[in-house]
Amino acid sequence: MIEQDGLSALETGGQSLIDGRYRLLAKLGAGTTGIVFKGCDLELEQQIVAIKLLYPHLVQGAASIAQFKREVLITQRLSHPCIVQTYRFLQTPEGEAALVMEHVDGRSLRCSLDGYSDGLPVSKLIEVLFAIACGLECSHSLG
């Protein structure tokens, strides 16, 4: 389960492993659904991925687990530069659940927006909103 410091209970010998396949490298952030780590896929030549460890209360019961699996299957069909690719949903024997996703280098939108002390210039605002709208259009095209 996710502990207070955000690391998995699967820590062994200073290396955090998820599902025996993914090594957690660094904490990237936390949000309302879980904690996101930069990780590497040990089965795919150390490919860098993002791993979101879901908070335990979100994956209690078969219905919530089935819902996350459905969402992953839907998002796997999305292909757009403004949408992060989701690779898989996994559940460990210890009861942890995680989403394995594409890792994108760079700053978060929040960090980018905070960089403008006088507010976001209109041209930049239009650029950001257009990118978000294009991603939403792609996701809504699946129904």
mmCIF file of C-alpha atoms in Angstrom:
data_model
loop_
_atom_site.group_PDB
_atom_site.id
_atom_site.type_symbol
_atom_site.label_atom_id
_atom_site.label_comp_id
_atom_site.label_asym_id
_atom_site.label_seq_id
_atom_site.Cartn_x
_atom_site.Cartn_y
_atom_site.Cartn_z
ATOM 1 C CA MET A 1 0.000 0.000 0.000
ATOM 2 C CA ILE A 2 1.076 3.604 -0.397
ATOM 3 C CA GLU A 3 2.842 4.828 2.691
ATOM 4 C CA GLN A 4 3.057 8.414 3.906
ATOM 5 C CA ASP A 5 6.277 9.158 2.053
ATOM 6 C CA GLY A 6 4.667 7.913 -1.146
ATOM 7 C CA LEU A 7 6.802 4.833 -1.575
ATOM 8 C CA SER A 8 5.447 1.398 -2.145
ATOM 9 C CA ALA A 9 5.423 -1.252 0.547
ATOM 10 C CA LEU A 10 7.329 -3.350 -2.001
ATOM 11 C CA GLU A 11 10.641 -1.639 -1.239
ATOM 12 C CA THR A 12 13.422 -4.162 -1.191
ATOM 13 C CA GLY A 13 17.058 -3.389 -0.589
ATOM 14 C CA GLY A 14 16.677 0.309 -1.322
ATOM 15 C CA GLN A 15 15.032 -0.327 -4.689
ATOM 16 C CA SER A 16 11.296 0.032 -5.043
ATOM 17 C CA LEU A 17 9.827 -2.507 -7.432
ATOM 18 C CA ILE A 18 6.248 -2.664 -8.625
ATOM 19 C CA ASP A 19 4.965 -5.930 -10.020
ATOM 20 C CA GLY A 20 8.560 -7.221 -10.193
ATOM 21 C CA ARG A 21 8.920 -5.275 -13.434
ATOM 22 C CA TYR A 22 8.944 -1.532 -12.744
ATOM 23 C CA ARG A 23 11.627 0.224 -10.700
ATOM 24 C CA LEU A 24 10.607 3.506 -9.073
ATOM 25 C CA LEU A 25 13.278 6.133 -9.700
ATOM 26 C CA ALA A 26 11.901 9.432 -8.399
ATOM 27 C CA LYS A 27 8.680 10.945 -7.120
ATOM 28 C CA LEU A 28 7.250 13.379 -9.669
ATOM 29 C CA GLY A 29 4.155 14.571 -7.857
ATOM 30 C CA ALA A 30 0.900 13.737 -6.149
ATOM 31 C CA GLY A 31 -2.724 14.467 -6.868
ATOM 32 C CA THR A 32 -6.230 13.450 -5.981
ATOM 33 C CA THR A 33 -5.950 9.887 -7.304
ATOM 34 C CA GLY A 34 -2.407 8.910 -6.403
ATOM 35 C CA ILE A 35 1.306 9.549 -6.418
ATOM 36 C CA VAL A 36 3.251 9.639 -9.694
ATOM 37 C CA PHE A 37 6.782 8.331 -10.013
ATOM 38 C CA LYS A 38 9.319 8.294 -12.766
ATOM 39 C CA GLY A 39 10.207 4.654 -13.287
ATOM 40 C CA CYS A 40 11.822 2.228 -15.659
ATOM 41 C CA ASP A 41 10.450 -0.924 -17.206
ATOM 42 C CA LEU A 42 12.963 -3.680 -16.509
ATOM 43 C CA GLU A 43 11.435 -5.917 -19.197
ATOM 44 C CA LEU A 44 11.641 -3.323 -21.976
ATOM 45 C CA GLU A 45 15.297 -2.339 -21.938
ATOM 46 C CA GLN A 46 14.902 0.133 -19.065
ATOM 47 C CA GLN A 47 12.263 2.185 -20.930
ATOM 48 C CA ILE A 48 11.379 5.234 -18.835
ATOM 49 C CA VAL A 49 7.710 5.337 -17.803
ATOM 50 C CA ALA A 50 5.456 7.193 -15.391
ATOM 51 C CA ILE A 51 3.852 5.058 -12.698
ATOM 52 C CA LYS A 52 0.854 6.338 -10.794
ATOM 53 C CA LEU A 53 0.325 4.432 -7.553
ATOM 54 C CA LEU A 54 -3.377 4.772 -6.844
ATOM 55 C CA TYR A 55 -4.590 5.586 -3.359
ATOM 56 C CA PRO A 56 -5.994 2.433 -1.735
ATOM 57 C CA HIS A 57 -9.467 3.863 -1.108
ATOM 58 C CA LEU A 58 -9.939 4.261 -4.887
ATOM 59 C CA VAL A 59 -9.455 0.589 -5.683
ATOM 60 C CA GLN A 60 -11.535 -1.145 -3.060
ATOM 61 C CA GLY A 61 -13.839 -3.734 -4.507
ATOM 62 C CA ALA A 62 -14.270 -5.402 -7.852
ATOM 63 C CA ALA A 63 -16.405 -2.593 -9.315
ATOM 64 C CA SER A 64 -13.788 0.136 -8.866
ATOM 65 C CA ILE A 65 -11.011 -2.114 -10.184
ATOM 66 C CA ALA A 66 -13.131 -2.997 -13.231
ATOM 67 C CA GLN A 67 -13.763 0.724 -13.821
ATOM 68 C CA PHE A 68 -10.020 1.531 -13.814
ATOM 69 C CA LYS A 69 -9.383 -1.354 -16.226
ATOM 70 C CA ARG A 70 -12.116 -0.064 -18.581
ATOM 71 C CA GLU A 71 -10.640 3.435 -18.475
ATOM 72 C CA VAL A 72 -7.200 2.090 -19.360
ATOM 73 C CA LEU A 73 -8.628 0.133 -22.310
ATOM 74 C CA ILE A 74 -10.343 3.292 -23.563
ATOM 75 C CA THR A 75 -7.306 5.538 -23.125
ATOM 76 C CA GLN A 76 -5.057 3.010 -24.875
ATOM 77 C CA ARG A 77 -7.022 3.747 -28.048
ATOM 78 C CA LEU A 78 -6.210 7.472 -27.862
ATOM 79 C CA SER A 79 -3.312 8.793 -29.883
ATOM 80 C CA HIS A 80 -2.707 12.518 -29.718
ATOM 81 C CA PRO A 81 0.316 14.710 -28.896
ATOM 82 C CA CYS A 82 -1.638 16.368 -26.046
ATOM 83 C CA ILE A 83 -2.640 13.083 -24.375
ATOM 84 C CA VAL A 84 -0.290 10.907 -22.364
ATOM 85 C CA GLN A 85 -0.441 7.273 -23.485
ATOM 86 C CA THR A 86 -1.583 4.778 -20.846
ATOM 87 C CA TYR A 87 0.120 1.389 -21.125
ATOM 88 C CA ARG A 88 -1.490 -0.757 -18.450
ATOM 89 C CA PHE A 89 -3.344 -1.126 -15.177
ATOM 90 C CA LEU A 90 -1.753 -3.483 -12.708
ATOM 91 C CA GLN A 91 -2.572 -4.895 -9.342
ATOM 92 C CA THR A 92 -0.030 -6.550 -7.075
ATOM 93 C CA PRO A 93 -0.647 -9.483 -4.732
ATOM 94 C CA GLU A 94 -0.159 -6.971 -1.892
ATOM 95 C CA GLY A 95 -3.247 -5.072 -3.079
ATOM 96 C CA GLU A 96 -1.491 -2.115 -4.675
ATOM 97 C CA ALA A 97 -2.882 -0.775 -7.916
ATOM 98 C CA ALA A 98 -1.052 1.367 -10.436
ATOM 99 C CA LEU A 99 -1.310 2.893 -13.875
ATOM 100 C CA VAL A 100 1.758 2.635 -16.092
ATOM 101 C CA MET A 101 1.917 5.515 -18.542
ATOM 102 C CA GLU A 102 4.110 7.301 -21.014
ATOM 103 C CA HIS A 103 6.689 9.519 -19.310
ATOM 104 C CA VAL A 104 6.975 12.992 -20.793
ATOM 105 C CA ASP A 105 9.993 15.107 -19.867
ATOM 106 C CA GLY A 106 9.307 18.699 -19.075
ATOM 107 C CA ARG A 107 7.492 20.962 -16.685
ATOM 108 C CA SER A 108 3.942 20.505 -15.526
ATOM 109 C CA LEU A 109 1.289 22.909 -16.740
ATOM 110 C CA ARG A 110 1.078 24.285 -13.188
ATOM 111 C CA CYS A 111 4.819 25.066 -13.125
ATOM 112 C CA SER A 112 4.620 26.659 -16.546
ATOM 113 C CA LEU A 113 1.699 28.862 -15.523
ATOM 114 C CA ASP A 114 3.336 29.843 -12.235
ATOM 115 C CA GLY A 115 6.275 31.204 -14.234
ATOM 116 C CA TYR A 116 4.206 34.228 -15.289
ATOM 117 C CA SER A 117 4.119 36.609 -12.336
ATOM 118 C CA ASP A 118 2.030 39.188 -14.230
ATOM 119 C CA GLY A 119 -0.422 36.658 -15.597
ATOM 120 C CA LEU A 120 -0.370 34.585 -18.732
ATOM 121 C CA PRO A 121 -0.140 36.578 -21.972
ATOM 122 C CA VAL A 122 -3.263 36.175 -24.107
ATOM 123 C CA SER A 123 -1.311 34.562 -26.957
ATOM 124 C CA LYS A 124 0.098 31.918 -24.590
ATOM 125 C CA LEU A 125 -3.326 31.371 -23.006
ATOM 126 C CA ILE A 126 -4.844 30.740 -26.446
ATOM 127 C CA GLU A 127 -2.032 28.304 -27.268
ATOM 128 C CA VAL A 128 -2.557 26.334 -24.027
ATOM 129 C CA LEU A 129 -6.352 26.268 -24.329
ATOM 130 C CA PHE A 130 -6.157 25.198 -27.960
ATOM 131 C CA ALA A 131 -3.880 22.252 -27.053
ATOM 132 C CA ILE A 132 -6.249 21.215 -24.249
ATOM 133 C CA ALA A 133 -9.271 21.490 -26.565
ATOM 134 C CA CYS A 134 -7.547 19.360 -29.220
ATOM 135 C CA GLY A 135 -6.803 16.656 -26.653
ATOM 136 C CA LEU A 136 -10.394 16.743 -25.424
ATOM 137 C CA GLU A 137 -11.707 16.538 -28.976
ATOM 138 C CA CYS A 138 -9.635 13.405 -29.538
ATOM 139 C CA SER A 139 -10.871 11.772 -26.327
ATOM 140 C CA HIS A 140 -14.506 12.663 -27.050
ATOM 141 C CA SER A 141 -14.245 11.236 -30.557
ATOM 142 C CA LEU A 142 -14.291 7.754 -28.979
ATOM 143 C CA GLY A 143 -17.676 8.412 -27.430
#
